[in-house]
Short mmCIF file of C-alpha atoms in Angstrom, two decimals:
data_model
loop_
_atom_site.label_atom_id
_atom_site.label_comp_id
_atom_site.label_asym_id
_atom_site.label_seq_id
_atom_site.Cartn_x
_atom_site.Cartn_y
_atom_site.Cartn_z
CA UNK A 17 181.11 61.10 -118.90
CA UNK A 18 180.15 63.61 -121.27
CA UNK A 19 178.41 66.64 -122.69
CA UNK A 20 179.08 69.21 -120.02
CA UNK A 21 181.60 67.01 -119.18
CA UNK A 22 179.90 64.75 -116.89
CA UNK A 23 183.27 63.02 -116.88
CA UNK A 24 184.20 65.36 -114.09
CA UNK A 25 187.08 63.85 -112.21
CA UNK A 26 189.23 60.98 -113.40
CA UNK A 27 189.06 61.83 -117.08
CA UNK A 28 189.35 65.56 -116.51
CA UNK A 29 192.33 65.01 -114.26
CA UNK A 30 193.91 62.88 -116.94
CA UNK A 31 193.48 65.60 -119.52
CA UNK A 32 194.99 68.07 -117.12
CA UNK A 33 198.01 65.88 -116.76
CA UNK A 34 197.22 65.32 -113.10
CA UNK A 35 196.56 61.58 -113.20
CA UNK A 36 199.89 60.05 -112.25
CA UNK A 37 199.95 56.80 -114.20
CA UNK A 38 203.58 56.68 -115.17
CA UNK A 39 203.94 53.07 -114.14
CA UNK A 40 201.76 50.13 -115.14
CA UNK A 41 198.84 49.24 -112.93
CA UNK A 42 198.83 46.03 -110.98
CA UNK A 43 198.80 42.93 -113.11
CA UNK A 44 195.94 41.53 -111.02
CA UNK A 45 192.87 41.12 -113.17
CA UNK A 46 190.50 41.69 -110.26
CA UNK A 47 191.74 44.49 -108.02
CA UNK A 48 190.57 44.34 -104.45
CA UNK A 49 187.68 46.70 -103.82
CA UNK A 50 188.57 49.93 -102.08
CA UNK A 51 188.26 49.83 -98.31
CA UNK A 52 185.07 51.43 -97.06
CA UNK A 53 185.49 54.84 -95.51
CA UNK A 54 183.42 55.26 -92.39
CA UNK A 55 180.94 58.06 -92.35
CA UNK A 56 182.67 59.60 -89.35
CA UNK A 57 186.19 59.38 -90.80
CA UNK A 58 186.09 63.05 -91.72
CA UNK A 59 183.81 65.49 -89.92
CA UNK A 60 181.46 67.55 -92.02
CA UNK A 61 182.44 71.15 -92.43
CA UNK A 62 180.25 74.22 -92.12
CA UNK A 63 178.49 74.94 -95.42
CA UNK A 64 179.61 77.96 -97.33
CA UNK A 65 177.08 80.83 -97.12
CA UNK A 66 177.12 81.20 -100.91
CA UNK A 67 175.98 77.59 -101.22
CA UNK A 68 172.59 78.47 -99.76
CA UNK A 69 171.86 81.33 -102.14
CA UNK A 70 170.22 79.08 -104.74
CA UNK A 71 168.12 77.35 -102.07
CA UNK A 72 166.30 80.44 -100.81
CA UNK A 73 168.76 80.74 -97.95
CA UNK A 74 167.96 77.28 -96.61
CA UNK A 75 170.50 75.61 -94.36
CA UNK A 76 172.13 72.38 -95.46
CA UNK A 77 169.93 70.41 -93.04
CA UNK A 78 166.80 71.97 -94.52
CA UNK A 79 168.08 71.33 -98.05
CA UNK A 80 168.85 67.71 -97.18
CA UNK A 81 165.38 67.15 -95.72
CA UNK A 82 163.83 68.46 -98.93
CA UNK A 83 166.15 66.29 -101.04
CA UNK A 84 165.14 63.20 -99.07
CA UNK A 85 161.50 64.05 -99.71
CA UNK A 86 162.23 64.31 -103.43
CA UNK A 87 163.98 60.93 -103.32
CA UNK A 88 161.06 59.34 -101.52
CA UNK A 89 158.70 60.79 -104.11
CA UNK A 90 160.66 58.97 -106.83
CA UNK A 91 160.27 55.67 -104.99
CA UNK A 92 163.34 55.47 -102.75
CA UNK A 93 162.36 53.53 -99.61
CA UNK A 94 162.64 54.87 -96.08
CA UNK A 95 164.95 51.97 -95.32
CA UNK A 96 167.42 53.09 -97.98
CA UNK A 97 167.19 56.70 -96.80
CA UNK A 98 167.89 55.67 -93.22
CA UNK A 99 170.81 53.50 -94.31
CA UNK A 100 172.32 56.34 -96.32
CA UNK A 101 171.66 59.18 -93.86
CA UNK A 102 174.96 58.92 -91.90
CA UNK A 103 176.83 59.43 -95.18
CA UNK A 104 174.81 62.41 -96.40
CA UNK A 105 176.99 65.10 -94.85
CA UNK A 106 178.38 68.31 -96.24
CA UNK A 107 182.08 68.62 -97.05
CA UNK A 108 183.29 72.07 -98.06
CA UNK A 109 186.55 70.51 -99.23
CA UNK A 110 184.71 68.74 -102.07
CA UNK A 111 183.13 72.01 -103.18
CA UNK A 112 186.51 73.72 -103.03
CA UNK A 113 187.99 71.03 -105.28
CA UNK A 114 185.19 71.45 -107.78
CA UNK A 115 185.52 75.21 -107.86
CA UNK A 116 189.30 75.07 -107.98
CA UNK A 117 189.64 72.83 -111.03
CA UNK A 118 192.34 73.95 -113.42
CA UNK A 119 192.76 72.45 -116.85
CA UNK A 120 196.11 72.60 -118.57
CA UNK A 121 196.30 72.12 -122.31
CA UNK A 122 198.38 69.18 -123.46
CA UNK A 123 199.39 68.32 -126.99
CA UNK A 124 197.69 65.21 -128.37
CA UNK A 125 200.81 63.14 -129.06
CA UNK A 126 202.04 63.71 -125.50
CA UNK A 127 198.71 62.81 -123.92
CA UNK A 128 198.14 59.79 -126.16
CA UNK A 129 201.72 58.65 -125.67
CA UNK A 130 201.18 58.53 -121.93
CA UNK A 131 197.57 57.40 -121.71
CA UNK A 132 197.59 54.96 -124.66
CA UNK A 133 200.95 53.53 -123.65
CA UNK A 134 202.02 50.04 -124.70
CA UNK A 135 201.49 48.57 -121.25
CA UNK A 136 197.85 49.72 -121.22
CA UNK A 137 197.29 48.20 -124.67
CA UNK A 138 198.81 44.92 -123.47
CA UNK A 139 196.77 44.88 -120.28
CA UNK A 140 193.63 45.54 -122.30
CA UNK A 141 194.41 42.58 -124.52
CA UNK A 142 195.14 40.44 -121.46
CA UNK A 143 191.79 41.26 -119.91
CA UNK A 144 189.98 40.45 -123.12
CA UNK A 145 191.54 36.98 -122.89
CA UNK A 146 190.93 36.61 -119.16
CA UNK A 147 187.25 37.55 -119.42
CA UNK A 148 186.63 36.23 -122.91
CA UNK A 149 183.17 34.88 -122.08
CA UNK A 150 181.92 38.21 -120.73
CA UNK A 151 183.40 40.15 -123.64
CA UNK A 152 181.92 37.72 -126.19
CA UNK A 153 178.51 37.96 -124.53
CA UNK A 154 178.67 41.76 -124.49
CA UNK A 155 179.62 41.93 -128.16
CA UNK A 156 176.82 39.54 -129.10
CA UNK A 157 174.17 41.36 -127.06
CA UNK A 158 175.24 44.97 -127.60
CA UNK A 159 177.47 44.96 -130.69
CA UNK A 160 180.35 46.73 -128.94
CA UNK A 161 183.80 45.25 -129.72
CA UNK A 162 185.90 44.10 -126.76
CA UNK A 163 188.69 46.55 -127.60
CA UNK A 164 186.33 49.51 -127.26
CA UNK A 165 185.23 48.42 -123.79
CA UNK A 166 188.77 47.60 -122.69
CA UNK A 167 190.10 50.98 -123.79
CA UNK A 168 187.62 52.90 -121.63
CA UNK A 169 188.26 50.48 -118.77
CA UNK A 170 191.99 51.16 -118.95
CA UNK A 171 191.75 54.92 -119.35
CA UNK A 172 189.16 55.50 -116.66
CA UNK A 173 190.70 53.51 -113.81
CA UNK A 174 193.61 51.41 -115.05
CA UNK A 175 191.29 48.40 -114.90
CA UNK A 176 190.11 49.14 -111.39
CA UNK A 177 193.38 50.21 -109.82
CA UNK A 178 192.44 53.91 -109.56
CA UNK A 179 188.75 54.36 -108.83
CA UNK A 180 189.03 57.08 -106.20
CA UNK A 181 189.02 56.94 -102.42
CA UNK A 182 186.30 59.33 -101.29
CA UNK A 183 182.79 58.61 -99.94
CA UNK A 184 180.46 59.03 -102.90
CA UNK A 185 177.35 60.16 -101.03
CA UNK A 186 179.26 62.89 -99.24
CA UNK A 187 180.67 64.18 -102.53
CA UNK A 188 177.32 64.13 -104.30
CA UNK A 189 175.28 65.85 -101.61
CA UNK A 190 177.95 68.51 -101.08
CA UNK A 191 177.95 69.36 -104.78
CA UNK A 192 174.15 69.26 -104.80
CA UNK A 193 174.02 71.90 -102.06
CA UNK A 194 176.55 74.09 -103.84
CA UNK A 195 174.98 76.35 -106.45
CA UNK A 196 177.28 75.71 -109.41
CA UNK A 197 175.51 72.53 -110.60
CA UNK A 198 172.96 71.98 -107.89
CA UNK A 199 170.19 70.37 -109.94
CA UNK A 200 172.57 67.98 -111.69
CA UNK A 201 174.06 66.69 -108.46
CA UNK A 202 170.72 66.54 -106.67
CA UNK A 203 169.62 64.13 -109.41
CA UNK A 204 172.88 62.20 -109.06
CA UNK A 205 172.37 61.93 -105.29
CA UNK A 206 168.87 60.53 -105.78
CA UNK A 207 170.24 58.05 -108.35
CA UNK A 208 172.84 56.90 -105.82
CA UNK A 209 170.06 56.34 -103.28
CA UNK A 210 168.22 54.26 -105.87
CA UNK A 211 171.33 52.12 -106.36
CA UNK A 212 171.35 51.44 -102.62
CA UNK A 213 167.62 50.74 -102.61
CA UNK A 214 168.00 48.28 -105.48
CA UNK A 215 170.57 46.34 -103.48
CA UNK A 216 173.53 46.84 -105.80
CA UNK A 217 175.80 48.63 -103.32
CA UNK A 218 175.71 49.53 -99.64
CA UNK A 219 176.47 53.14 -98.65
CA UNK A 220 179.84 52.21 -97.17
CA UNK A 221 180.82 50.50 -100.44
CA UNK A 222 180.24 53.68 -102.41
CA UNK A 223 183.81 54.91 -102.65
CA UNK A 224 184.95 56.77 -105.72
CA UNK A 225 186.15 60.02 -107.22
CA UNK A 226 185.61 63.41 -105.61
CA UNK A 227 182.91 64.19 -108.21
CA UNK A 228 180.82 61.17 -107.31
CA UNK A 229 181.71 58.79 -110.14
CA UNK A 230 181.66 55.09 -109.33
CA UNK A 231 183.25 51.92 -110.57
CA UNK A 232 185.95 50.73 -112.88
CA UNK A 233 184.64 52.70 -115.84
CA UNK A 234 183.64 55.68 -113.69
CA UNK A 235 179.88 55.92 -114.09
CA UNK A 236 177.93 58.78 -112.63
CA UNK A 237 175.10 57.34 -110.48
CA UNK A 238 172.44 58.10 -113.12
CA UNK A 239 174.39 56.05 -115.65
CA UNK A 240 175.04 53.35 -113.07
CA UNK A 241 171.34 53.06 -112.22
CA UNK A 242 170.16 53.15 -115.84
CA UNK A 243 172.78 51.01 -117.58
CA UNK A 244 174.45 48.69 -115.07
CA UNK A 245 173.73 45.00 -115.65
CA UNK A 246 174.36 41.87 -113.61
CA UNK A 247 176.72 39.80 -115.75
CA UNK A 248 178.11 37.49 -113.05
CA UNK A 249 174.68 36.29 -111.92
CA UNK A 250 174.98 37.17 -108.23
CA UNK A 251 171.88 39.36 -108.23
CA UNK A 252 173.79 42.63 -107.85
CA UNK A 253 175.18 45.13 -110.31
CA UNK A 254 178.63 45.70 -108.86
CA UNK A 255 180.86 47.90 -110.99
CA UNK A 256 183.48 48.25 -108.27
CA UNK A 257 184.69 44.66 -108.00
CA UNK A 258 182.97 42.47 -110.62
CA UNK A 259 184.77 42.55 -113.99
CA UNK A 260 181.89 40.79 -115.79
CA UNK A 261 179.46 43.43 -114.50
CA UNK A 262 181.89 46.16 -115.60
CA UNK A 263 182.14 44.68 -119.10
CA UNK A 264 178.43 44.16 -119.62
CA UNK A 265 177.43 47.51 -118.12
CA UNK A 266 179.97 49.48 -120.13
CA UNK A 267 178.80 47.76 -123.32
CA UNK A 268 175.17 48.55 -122.44
CA UNK A 269 175.95 52.21 -121.85
CA UNK A 270 177.96 52.56 -125.08
CA UNK A 271 175.33 50.77 -127.17
CA UNK A 272 172.14 52.06 -125.57
CA UNK A 273 173.19 55.40 -124.14
CA UNK A 274 175.74 56.46 -126.75
CA UNK A 275 174.05 54.80 -129.76
CA UNK A 276 176.94 52.61 -130.96
CA UNK A 277 176.48 51.25 -134.48
CA UNK A 278 177.08 47.52 -134.59
CA UNK A 279 179.73 46.33 -137.04
CA UNK A 280 181.03 49.77 -137.99
CA UNK A 281 184.53 51.23 -137.39
CA UNK A 282 185.26 54.13 -135.07
CA UNK A 283 188.70 55.63 -135.82
CA UNK A 284 191.49 54.80 -138.27
CA UNK A 285 194.84 56.50 -138.76
CA UNK A 286 195.44 57.81 -142.27
CA UNK A 287 198.00 59.83 -144.20
CA UNK A 288 197.17 63.10 -145.92
CA UNK A 289 199.49 64.31 -148.68
CA UNK A 290 201.17 67.60 -147.92
CA UNK A 291 201.18 68.41 -151.64
CA UNK A 292 197.46 68.71 -151.89
CA UNK A 293 195.68 67.64 -155.07
CA UNK A 294 193.30 69.99 -156.80
CA UNK A 295 190.03 70.25 -154.93
CA UNK A 296 191.41 69.51 -151.47
CA UNK A 297 191.11 72.20 -148.85
CA UNK A 298 192.26 71.85 -145.25
CA UNK A 299 189.00 73.31 -144.02
CA UNK A 300 187.35 70.03 -144.96
CA UNK A 301 189.15 68.42 -142.02
CA UNK A 302 186.35 68.88 -139.53
CA UNK A 303 184.16 66.52 -137.48
CA UNK A 304 181.11 68.37 -138.80
CA UNK A 305 182.03 67.47 -142.41
CA UNK A 306 181.51 63.92 -143.64
CA UNK A 307 182.52 62.61 -147.04
CA UNK A 308 182.33 59.08 -148.47
CA UNK A 309 185.50 57.14 -147.91
CA UNK A 310 185.88 56.90 -151.69
CA UNK A 311 185.97 60.71 -151.86
CA UNK A 312 188.75 60.91 -149.29
CA UNK A 313 190.64 58.39 -151.42
CA UNK A 314 190.19 60.57 -154.50
CA UNK A 315 191.64 63.49 -152.53
CA UNK A 316 194.81 61.51 -151.89
CA UNK A 317 194.14 60.24 -148.36
CA UNK A 318 195.61 56.77 -147.80
CA UNK A 319 196.38 54.46 -144.93
CA UNK A 320 199.72 55.25 -143.23
CA UNK A 321 201.52 52.52 -145.20
CA UNK A 322 200.30 53.99 -148.49
CA UNK A 323 197.56 51.42 -149.11
CA UNK A 324 194.38 52.76 -150.67
CA UNK A 325 191.26 53.37 -148.64
CA UNK A 326 188.23 51.23 -149.33
CA UNK A 327 186.34 52.51 -152.36
CA UNK A 328 182.94 52.69 -150.68
CA UNK A 329 180.37 55.22 -149.49
CA UNK A 330 180.96 54.82 -145.75
CA UNK A 331 180.89 58.41 -144.43
CA UNK A 332 183.87 59.66 -142.47
CA UNK A 333 185.36 62.90 -141.19
CA UNK A 334 189.02 63.85 -141.42
CA UNK A 335 190.30 64.54 -137.91
CA UNK A 336 193.53 66.49 -137.38
CA UNK A 337 193.95 66.85 -133.61
CA UNK A 338 197.22 68.81 -134.08
CA UNK A 339 196.58 70.42 -137.44
CA UNK A 340 197.92 69.42 -140.82
CA UNK A 341 201.46 68.73 -139.52
CA UNK A 342 200.32 66.19 -136.91
CA UNK A 343 198.65 62.78 -136.94
CA UNK A 344 195.55 62.31 -139.11
CA UNK A 345 192.55 60.04 -138.62
CA UNK A 346 189.31 59.15 -140.31
CA UNK A 347 186.57 59.41 -137.71
CA UNK A 348 183.44 57.39 -138.45
CA UNK A 349 179.92 57.68 -137.07
CA UNK A 350 180.86 55.63 -134.00
CA UNK A 351 183.41 58.25 -133.01
CA UNK A 352 180.46 60.30 -131.76
CA UNK A 353 180.20 57.82 -128.89
CA UNK A 354 183.68 58.88 -127.79
CA UNK A 355 182.91 62.59 -127.87
CA UNK A 356 179.72 61.90 -125.93
CA UNK A 357 181.63 59.88 -123.33
CA UNK A 358 184.00 62.82 -122.88
CA UNK A 359 183.77 66.00 -124.93
CA UNK A 360 187.51 66.70 -124.78
CA UNK A 361 188.86 66.09 -128.29
CA UNK A 362 192.21 64.98 -126.87
CA UNK A 363 190.61 62.44 -124.56
CA UNK A 364 188.11 61.10 -127.09
CA UNK A 365 190.74 60.73 -129.82
CA UNK A 366 193.09 59.00 -127.39
CA UNK A 367 190.34 56.60 -126.31
CA UNK A 368 189.52 55.74 -129.91
CA UNK A 369 193.20 55.33 -130.74
CA UNK A 370 193.82 53.07 -127.72
CA UNK A 371 190.85 50.91 -128.74
CA UNK A 372 192.32 50.55 -132.22
CA UNK A 373 195.69 49.55 -130.73
CA UNK A 374 194.07 46.95 -128.49
CA UNK A 375 192.27 45.65 -131.58
CA UNK A 376 195.62 45.21 -133.37
CA UNK A 377 196.33 48.47 -135.19
CA UNK A 378 199.93 49.60 -135.61
CA UNK A 379 201.33 52.42 -133.45
CA UNK A 380 200.52 55.93 -134.57
CA UNK A 381 202.99 57.60 -136.91
CA UNK A 382 204.72 60.47 -135.17
CA UNK A 383 205.16 63.85 -136.89
CA UNK A 384 208.39 64.19 -138.83
CA UNK A 385 209.16 67.36 -136.89
CA UNK A 386 207.81 68.77 -133.62
CA UNK A 387 204.45 70.50 -134.03
CA UNK A 388 204.57 73.93 -132.48
CA UNK A 389 201.92 74.60 -129.86
CA UNK A 390 201.06 78.03 -128.56
CA UNK A 391 201.58 78.32 -124.82
CA UNK A 392 198.61 78.55 -122.50
CA UNK A 393 198.81 82.33 -122.19
CA UNK A 394 198.86 82.86 -125.95
CA UNK A 395 195.94 80.50 -126.58
CA UNK A 396 193.98 82.48 -124.02
CA UNK A 397 195.01 85.73 -125.75
CA UNK A 398 193.92 84.26 -129.08
CA UNK A 399 190.56 83.34 -127.57
CA UNK A 400 190.16 86.91 -126.33
CA UNK A 401 190.89 88.23 -129.82
CA UNK A 402 188.40 85.77 -131.30
CA UNK A 403 185.76 87.01 -128.90
CA UNK A 404 186.54 90.59 -129.94
CA UNK A 405 186.09 89.47 -133.55
CA UNK A 406 182.59 88.27 -132.75
CA UNK A 407 183.10 84.55 -132.12
CA UNK A 408 181.69 82.49 -129.29
CA UNK A 409 184.58 80.37 -128.01
CA UNK A 410 182.90 79.30 -124.81
CA UNK A 411 185.07 79.86 -121.78
CA UNK A 412 188.25 81.90 -122.35
CA UNK A 413 190.47 79.45 -120.53
CA UNK A 414 193.55 78.78 -122.64
CA UNK A 415 192.21 75.37 -123.68
CA UNK A 416 191.54 74.65 -127.34
CA UNK A 417 187.99 73.29 -127.30
CA UNK A 418 185.76 72.65 -130.29
CA UNK A 419 184.28 76.15 -130.27
CA UNK A 420 187.74 77.68 -130.27
CA UNK A 421 188.86 75.38 -133.10
CA UNK A 422 185.85 76.40 -135.19
CA UNK A 423 186.64 80.07 -134.66
CA UNK A 424 190.31 79.52 -135.46
CA UNK A 425 189.37 77.88 -138.76
CA UNK A 426 187.14 80.80 -139.70
CA UNK A 427 189.96 83.28 -139.06
CA UNK A 428 192.46 81.13 -140.97
CA UNK A 429 190.12 81.27 -143.96
CA UNK A 430 189.79 85.04 -143.57
CA UNK A 431 193.56 85.54 -143.56
CA UNK A 432 194.23 83.03 -146.35
CA UNK A 433 196.08 80.58 -144.06
CA UNK A 434 195.76 76.77 -144.21
CA UNK A 435 192.44 76.27 -142.44
CA UNK A 436 193.26 73.21 -140.35
CA UNK A 437 191.84 74.62 -137.07
CA UNK A 438 195.25 74.53 -135.36
CA UNK A 439 196.27 77.88 -133.83
CA UNK A 440 199.69 79.12 -134.88
CA UNK A 441 201.97 82.00 -134.03
CA UNK A 442 201.28 83.41 -137.51
CA UNK A 443 197.53 83.49 -136.91
CA UNK A 444 198.03 85.14 -133.53
CA UNK A 445 200.32 87.76 -135.10
CA UNK A 446 197.76 88.46 -137.84
CA UNK A 447 195.02 88.90 -135.27
CA UNK A 448 197.18 91.14 -133.12
CA UNK A 449 197.86 93.24 -136.20
CA UNK A 450 194.17 93.38 -137.06
CA UNK A 451 193.42 94.59 -133.55
CA UNK A 452 196.04 97.33 -133.87
CA UNK A 453 194.54 98.63 -137.12
CA UNK A 454 192.29 101.64 -136.47
CA UNK A 455 188.88 101.06 -137.96
CA UNK A 456 185.64 103.00 -138.08
CA UNK A 457 183.42 102.23 -135.11
CA UNK A 458 180.69 100.92 -137.38
CA UNK A 459 183.07 98.32 -138.82
CA UNK A 460 183.78 96.74 -135.46
CA UNK A 461 181.97 93.43 -134.98
CA UNK A 462 179.95 93.02 -131.80
CA UNK A 463 181.73 91.06 -129.11
CA UNK A 464 179.87 88.16 -127.57
#
C-alpha cells in the first residue's frame, strides 16, 4: 500500500490506466471467493541466473531452504511449512512482470472520473447500508468513517470483484528470490506463512495479485498478519470472502497503521480566486505547507459554491493536483493516511475524493477549459533538465511524482512563473533556453 509503493499491483495498474473497470462491478454484496489454483496448475520455471547474485550464487532450492529456516525461527510451525511447501515454487513470469512494469501518466480529472465514477460511489453507499452493523462497529472502535473504508474497498478491488487470480505464495517467493526487492518479499513470504499458521487462510485459498497482495482491500501479507481482525466471529480473519472482516481490518489498518485522527476531515474541494488578493502566492499550494483554515479564508479561498470556510485554526494544505487551472482541495492531516496507503498523488487524491462523494459531497467542479498536460516524452525531458539543474527528481520516468513537482515549483519561482508545481510548455521552453545558454563551467550546478 504505500511508501515505496507497497501498493504494487492493483493500485499501480489503476494509475497506469491498465485496470479495465469501465463497467460496474457485480451488484452482489458478497462476491464468491476466487477458485483455488492448484499448485501444479503452472509448472515452475528455471530461475534467472541474475536472481541468485544477491544470494551468494545460491540456487532457488538452497534459498528456499534458508527462507524456511528463517520462518521457523520466527515461530512458523513445521506443519504450516509442510502445508505451504507445494506452493513455494519459482515463477520467472512473475519476476518478468515486476521488472516490466510501465507507468503511464494520467491527468487527475481523467483518472478520478473513471475510478471515482458515480456507480462506484453508489455501490459504496449501498455496502454501507448492507453492512451497517460492521461499519458502525468499526467507526466506534477505530474512528474511521464508513465512507473512507468503502472508498478504498471500491478502488482496490471493486468490492471484491477484482482481487487477482494468481497463487500468492508463488508470487511472493519468486519476488523474494529475485534481487530487486529480495528482503521485502522474503519478509512478506514469512508473513504469509504466519497467516497460514494462524489458521486464517489455507495455502490454496491464497489467490491474489501478481505482487502478492491479498483480499478485498489488497493487503500485503505483513499488513494482513498485523492488522486483520475477525469481525464475523468465525475464528478466522478472512479478507477474501468476509465483508465484516474486510471492514474491520481496513479500519484497523487505517487507524492503527496510518494514524487516522478521529473526528477530523480528510479532503474538501474548494475554489481559489484567479485574481489573487495581496499576500497570496501560488507556491503556498503545497502539501508541505499548512495554514489555519481561517488564513485560507482570508486569502480568498471558499467552498465551490462560494460559501465561506470555517473561521477556525484547523490546519490544512492547499492541494492543486493539476495546477492553478484545475480542481483545488484543502487537504487536512488525515490526508496523510491516503498518501501512506499509496504514494501516488493522483491515486491518493482520487481515493480521498471518492470517500467525500460516498459521504455526500457534490461532484467535483470541472475546469472551465481543458488543462494542458505535457506529453510523457516532454515530462521526461523536463525531468532530465531538472536533474541537470541540480535537482533530485527520483526516477526520470515521465511521471510527475512529488519530487518532480517540488523541483518544478523551484524552477517556476526562478523564472518568475506562477509557482503551482504544474509543468507547462512555457517552463519547458525556458529550461531548454537556459540549457542552450553558454555559461562558465564554474557556474554550472552539479548534477545529481
